[in-house]
Tab-separated table of C-alpha atoms in Angstrom:
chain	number	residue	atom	x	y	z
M	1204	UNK	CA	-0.467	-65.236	83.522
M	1205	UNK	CA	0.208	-64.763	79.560
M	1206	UNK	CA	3.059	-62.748	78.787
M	1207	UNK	CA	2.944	-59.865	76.194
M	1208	UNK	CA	0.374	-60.908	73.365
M	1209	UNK	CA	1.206	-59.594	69.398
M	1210	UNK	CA	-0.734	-61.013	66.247
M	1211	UNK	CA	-0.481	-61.341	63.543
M	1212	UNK	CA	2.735	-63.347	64.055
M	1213	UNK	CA	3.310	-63.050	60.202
M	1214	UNK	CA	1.831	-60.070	58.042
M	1215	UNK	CA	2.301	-59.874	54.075
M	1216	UNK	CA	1.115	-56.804	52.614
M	1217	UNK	CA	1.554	-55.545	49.245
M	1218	UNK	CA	3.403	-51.830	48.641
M	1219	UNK	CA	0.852	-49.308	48.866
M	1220	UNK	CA	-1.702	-51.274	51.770
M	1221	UNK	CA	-2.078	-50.722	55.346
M	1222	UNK	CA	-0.738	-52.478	58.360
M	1223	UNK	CA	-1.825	-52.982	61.646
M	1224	UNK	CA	0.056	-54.504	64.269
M	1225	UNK	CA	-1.613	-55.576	67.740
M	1226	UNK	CA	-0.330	-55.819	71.090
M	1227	UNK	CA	-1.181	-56.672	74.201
M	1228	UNK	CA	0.960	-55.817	77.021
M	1229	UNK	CA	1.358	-58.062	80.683
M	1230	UNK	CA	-1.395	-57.853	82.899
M	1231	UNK	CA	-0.743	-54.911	85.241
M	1232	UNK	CA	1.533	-53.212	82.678
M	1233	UNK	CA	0.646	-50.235	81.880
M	1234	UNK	CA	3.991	-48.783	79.552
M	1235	UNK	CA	3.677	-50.036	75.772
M	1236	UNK	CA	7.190	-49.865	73.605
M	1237	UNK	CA	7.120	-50.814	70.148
M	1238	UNK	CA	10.599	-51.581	68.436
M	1239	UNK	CA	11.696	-52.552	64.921
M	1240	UNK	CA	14.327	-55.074	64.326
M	1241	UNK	CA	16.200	-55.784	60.900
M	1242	UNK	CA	18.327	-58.192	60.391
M	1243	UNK	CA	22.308	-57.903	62.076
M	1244	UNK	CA	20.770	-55.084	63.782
M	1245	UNK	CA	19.902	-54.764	67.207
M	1246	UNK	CA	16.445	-53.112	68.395
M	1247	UNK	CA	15.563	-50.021	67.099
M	1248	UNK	CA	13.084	-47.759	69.418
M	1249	UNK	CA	10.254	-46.217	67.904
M	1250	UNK	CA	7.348	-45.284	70.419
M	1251	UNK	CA	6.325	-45.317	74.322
M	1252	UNK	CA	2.853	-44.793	75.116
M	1253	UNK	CA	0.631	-45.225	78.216
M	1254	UNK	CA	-2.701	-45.524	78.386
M	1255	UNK	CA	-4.400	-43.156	76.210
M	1256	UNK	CA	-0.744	-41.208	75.710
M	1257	UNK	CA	1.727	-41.299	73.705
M	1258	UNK	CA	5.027	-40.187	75.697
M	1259	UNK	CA	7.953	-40.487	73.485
M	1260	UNK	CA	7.342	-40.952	69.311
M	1261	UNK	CA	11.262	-39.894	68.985
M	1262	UNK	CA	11.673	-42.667	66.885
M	1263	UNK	CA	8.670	-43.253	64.714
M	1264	UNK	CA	8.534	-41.934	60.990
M	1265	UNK	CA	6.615	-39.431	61.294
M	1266	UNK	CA	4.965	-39.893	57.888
M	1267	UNK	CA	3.083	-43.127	57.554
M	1268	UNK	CA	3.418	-44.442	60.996
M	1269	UNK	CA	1.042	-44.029	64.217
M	1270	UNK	CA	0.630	-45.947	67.321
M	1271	UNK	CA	-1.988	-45.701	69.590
M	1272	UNK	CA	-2.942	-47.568	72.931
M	1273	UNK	CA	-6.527	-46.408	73.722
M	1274	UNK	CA	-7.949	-47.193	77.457
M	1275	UNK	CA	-9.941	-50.264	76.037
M	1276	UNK	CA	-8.062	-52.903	73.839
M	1277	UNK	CA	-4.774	-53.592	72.640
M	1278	UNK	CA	-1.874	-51.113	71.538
M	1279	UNK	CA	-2.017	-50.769	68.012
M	1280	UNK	CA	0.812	-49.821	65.621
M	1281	UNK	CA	-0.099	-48.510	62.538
M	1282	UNK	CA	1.400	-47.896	58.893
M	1283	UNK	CA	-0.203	-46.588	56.092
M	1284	UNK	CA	1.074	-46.899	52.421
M	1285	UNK	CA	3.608	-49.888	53.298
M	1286	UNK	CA	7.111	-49.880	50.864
M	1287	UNK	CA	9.453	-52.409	51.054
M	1288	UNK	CA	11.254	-50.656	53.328
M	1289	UNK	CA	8.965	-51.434	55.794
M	1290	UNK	CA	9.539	-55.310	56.244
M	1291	UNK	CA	11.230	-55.914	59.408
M	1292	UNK	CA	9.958	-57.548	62.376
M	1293	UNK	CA	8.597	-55.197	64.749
M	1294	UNK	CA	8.286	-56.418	68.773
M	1295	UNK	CA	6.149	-55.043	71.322
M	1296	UNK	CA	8.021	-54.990	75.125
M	1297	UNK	CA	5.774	-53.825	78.272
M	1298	UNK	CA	6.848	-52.450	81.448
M	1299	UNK	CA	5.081	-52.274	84.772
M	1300	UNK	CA	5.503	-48.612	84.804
M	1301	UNK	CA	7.173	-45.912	86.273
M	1302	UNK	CA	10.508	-46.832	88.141
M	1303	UNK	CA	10.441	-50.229	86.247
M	1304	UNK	CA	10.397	-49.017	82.746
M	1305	UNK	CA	13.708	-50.834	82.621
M	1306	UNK	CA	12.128	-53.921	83.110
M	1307	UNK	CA	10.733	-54.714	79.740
M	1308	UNK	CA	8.706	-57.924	78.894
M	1309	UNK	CA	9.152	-58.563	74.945
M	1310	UNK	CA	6.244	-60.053	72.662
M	1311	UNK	CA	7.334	-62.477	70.273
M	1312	UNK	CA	6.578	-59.899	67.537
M	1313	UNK	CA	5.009	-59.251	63.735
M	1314	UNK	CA	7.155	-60.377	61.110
M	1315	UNK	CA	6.361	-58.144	58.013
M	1316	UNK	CA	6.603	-58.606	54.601
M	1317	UNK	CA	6.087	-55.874	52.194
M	1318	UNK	CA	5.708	-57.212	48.297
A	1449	UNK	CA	30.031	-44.058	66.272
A	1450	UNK	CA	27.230	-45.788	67.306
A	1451	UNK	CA	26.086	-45.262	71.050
A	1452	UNK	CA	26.152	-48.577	72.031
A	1453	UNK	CA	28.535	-51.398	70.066
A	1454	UNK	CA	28.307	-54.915	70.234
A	1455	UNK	CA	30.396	-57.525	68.010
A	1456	UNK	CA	27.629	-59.404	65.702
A	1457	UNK	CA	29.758	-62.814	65.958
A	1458	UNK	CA	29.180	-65.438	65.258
A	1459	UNK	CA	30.841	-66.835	67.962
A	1460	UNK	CA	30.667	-70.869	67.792
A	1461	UNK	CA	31.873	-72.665	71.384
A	1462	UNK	CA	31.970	-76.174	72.047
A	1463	UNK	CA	30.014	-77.444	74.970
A	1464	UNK	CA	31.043	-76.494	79.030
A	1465	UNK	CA	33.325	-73.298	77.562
A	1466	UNK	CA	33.315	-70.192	79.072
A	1467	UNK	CA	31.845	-67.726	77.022
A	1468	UNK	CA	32.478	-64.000	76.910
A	1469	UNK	CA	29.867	-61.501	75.688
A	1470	UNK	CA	30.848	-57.626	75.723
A	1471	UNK	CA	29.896	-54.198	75.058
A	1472	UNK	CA	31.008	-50.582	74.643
A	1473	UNK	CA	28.948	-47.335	74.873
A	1474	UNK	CA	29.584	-43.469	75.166
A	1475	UNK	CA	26.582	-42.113	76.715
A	1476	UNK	CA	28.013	-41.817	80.513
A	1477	UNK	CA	24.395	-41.155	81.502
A	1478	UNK	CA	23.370	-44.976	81.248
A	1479	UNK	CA	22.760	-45.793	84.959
A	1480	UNK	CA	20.944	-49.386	83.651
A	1481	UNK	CA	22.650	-52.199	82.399
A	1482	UNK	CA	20.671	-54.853	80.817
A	1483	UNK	CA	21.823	-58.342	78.799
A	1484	UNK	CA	18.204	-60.197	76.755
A	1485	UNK	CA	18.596	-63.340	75.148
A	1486	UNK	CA	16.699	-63.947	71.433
A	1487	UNK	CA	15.999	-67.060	70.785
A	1488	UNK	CA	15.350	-67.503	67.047
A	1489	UNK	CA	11.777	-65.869	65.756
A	1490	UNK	CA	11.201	-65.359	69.533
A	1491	UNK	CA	11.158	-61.855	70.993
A	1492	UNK	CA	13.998	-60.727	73.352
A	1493	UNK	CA	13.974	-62.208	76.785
A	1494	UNK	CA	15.835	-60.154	79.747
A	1495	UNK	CA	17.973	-62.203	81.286
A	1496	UNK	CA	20.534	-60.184	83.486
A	1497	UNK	CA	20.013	-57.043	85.006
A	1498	UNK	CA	22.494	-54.776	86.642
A	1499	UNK	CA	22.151	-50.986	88.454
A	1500	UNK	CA	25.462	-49.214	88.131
A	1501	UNK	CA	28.837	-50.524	88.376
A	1502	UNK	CA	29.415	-54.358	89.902
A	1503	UNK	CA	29.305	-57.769	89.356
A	1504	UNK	CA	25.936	-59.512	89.231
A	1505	UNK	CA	25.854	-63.225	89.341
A	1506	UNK	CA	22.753	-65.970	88.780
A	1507	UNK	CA	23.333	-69.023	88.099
A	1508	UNK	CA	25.971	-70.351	85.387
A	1509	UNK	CA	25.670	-66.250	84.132
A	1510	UNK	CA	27.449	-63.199	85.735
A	1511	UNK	CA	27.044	-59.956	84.407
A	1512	UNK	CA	29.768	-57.038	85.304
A	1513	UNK	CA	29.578	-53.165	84.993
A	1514	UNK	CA	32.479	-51.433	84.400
A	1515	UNK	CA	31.287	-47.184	84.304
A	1516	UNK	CA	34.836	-46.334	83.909
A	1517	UNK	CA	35.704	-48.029	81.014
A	1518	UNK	CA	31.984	-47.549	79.724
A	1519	UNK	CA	32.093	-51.303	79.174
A	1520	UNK	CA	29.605	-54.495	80.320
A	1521	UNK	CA	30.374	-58.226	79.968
A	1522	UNK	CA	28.649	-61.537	80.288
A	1523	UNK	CA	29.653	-64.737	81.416
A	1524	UNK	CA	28.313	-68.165	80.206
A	1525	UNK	CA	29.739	-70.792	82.431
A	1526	UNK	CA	29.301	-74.284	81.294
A	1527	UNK	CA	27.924	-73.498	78.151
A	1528	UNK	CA	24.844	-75.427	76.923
A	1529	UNK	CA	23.514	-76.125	73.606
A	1530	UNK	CA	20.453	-74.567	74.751
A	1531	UNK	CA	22.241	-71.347	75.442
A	1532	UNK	CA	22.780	-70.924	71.268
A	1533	UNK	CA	21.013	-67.305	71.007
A	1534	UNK	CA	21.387	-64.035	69.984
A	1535	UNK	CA	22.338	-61.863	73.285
A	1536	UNK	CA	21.359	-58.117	73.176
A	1537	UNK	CA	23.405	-55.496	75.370
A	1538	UNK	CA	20.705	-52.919	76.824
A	1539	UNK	CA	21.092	-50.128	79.044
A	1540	UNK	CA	19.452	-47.112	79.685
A	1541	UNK	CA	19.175	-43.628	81.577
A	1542	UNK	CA	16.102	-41.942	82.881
A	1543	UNK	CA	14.894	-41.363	79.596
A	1544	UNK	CA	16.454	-43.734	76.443
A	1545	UNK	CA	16.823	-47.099	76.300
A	1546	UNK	CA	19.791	-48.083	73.701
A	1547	UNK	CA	20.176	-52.118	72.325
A	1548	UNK	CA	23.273	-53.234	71.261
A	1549	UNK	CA	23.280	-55.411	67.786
A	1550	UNK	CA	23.213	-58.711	69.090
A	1551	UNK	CA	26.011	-61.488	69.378
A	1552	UNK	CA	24.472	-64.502	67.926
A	1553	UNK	CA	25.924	-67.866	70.015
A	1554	UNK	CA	26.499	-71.312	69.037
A	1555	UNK	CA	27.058	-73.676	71.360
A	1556	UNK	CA	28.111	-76.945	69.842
A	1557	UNK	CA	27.450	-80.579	71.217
């Protein structure tokens, strides 16, 4: 039963490139979060979606950024046009759905690394 | 002010202490009160999790609720070295779910 799957583990991308950032949630989840941590700072929310929805993007940029999760395949979290800005490490957490959604299985997340 | 605040530490303990995580919020809403545990480049791990006000025990951890006060704790009895983390504070209403910063743990040998 493997837990929530992300790769790359580690990401370098120079300023100005695109990054992708997979997920795979639980088996049986069907709720996708992705969060962005920084250092000395605690989890910062940026995007629910369910299959084939996206049902809260409150706290994604909304230039650069997009997540998806289509009905095939993993979740995938976009950004276009990386800055430096960017590097953080960004973690993945799945929930069984509704009534559990607090209940969230992390990923052991993308570290990236904008040059 | 932030919505939910949690001390960064460090906090360094010798082995078998009691340890004594906290944090504060505002948002009166939060009905779900969650502690994860971080190991290093690992993602967060829940490890207590509380509905409402109360005490919640398992194990060497207990986790209270205090709605009043807006204010959660954990207890680390017996602390290990294995318990050297970084715990997150979580809760949540029916919509949000807020992390605190993260207390990062030592527990020394």
């Amino acid at each position: 039963n493997a837990g929530v799957m992300q790769n790359p583990r580690h990401l370098v991308r120079r300023r100005g490139q695109e990054a992708r950032l997979r997920c795979s949630p639980m088996k049986g989840h069907s709720h996708v979060y992705w969060y962005r941590q920084l250092p000395e700072e605690g989890l910062k929310f940026m995007v629910y979606l369910q299959k084939e929805n996206i049902i809260d993007e409150s706290g994604m940029p909304k230039e650069r950024f997009s997540a998806e999760f289509p009905k095939e395949g993993p979740s995938i979290l976009r950004i276009q046009q990386v800055v430096r800005g960017d590097s953080a490490a960004y973690f993945c957490a799945s929930s069984p759905g509704q009534g559990q959604a607090e209940k969230l299985f992390f990923g052991s997340g993308t570290q990236l690394s904008v040059l | 002010q932030k919505e939910v605040e949690q001390d960064p530490g460090p906090l360094s303990v010798p082995e078998g202490a009691i340890v004594s995580l906290n944090c504060t919020y505002s948002n009166s809403a939060f009905q779900y009160f969650m502690w994860y545990r971080q190991y290093s480049r690992k993602g967060p791990e829940l490890l207590m999790y509380t509905y409402s006000s109360g005490n919640k025990e398992d194990g060497r951890f207990t986790a209270q609720v205090d709605k009043s006060s807006k204010y959660i704790s954990l207890f680390i009895r017996d602390s290990q070295p294995s318990d050297s983390a970084t715990y997150l504070c979580a809760m949540k209403d029916n919509n949000d779910m807020r992390f605190g910063a993260g207390t990062r743990l030592t527990v020394k040998p």
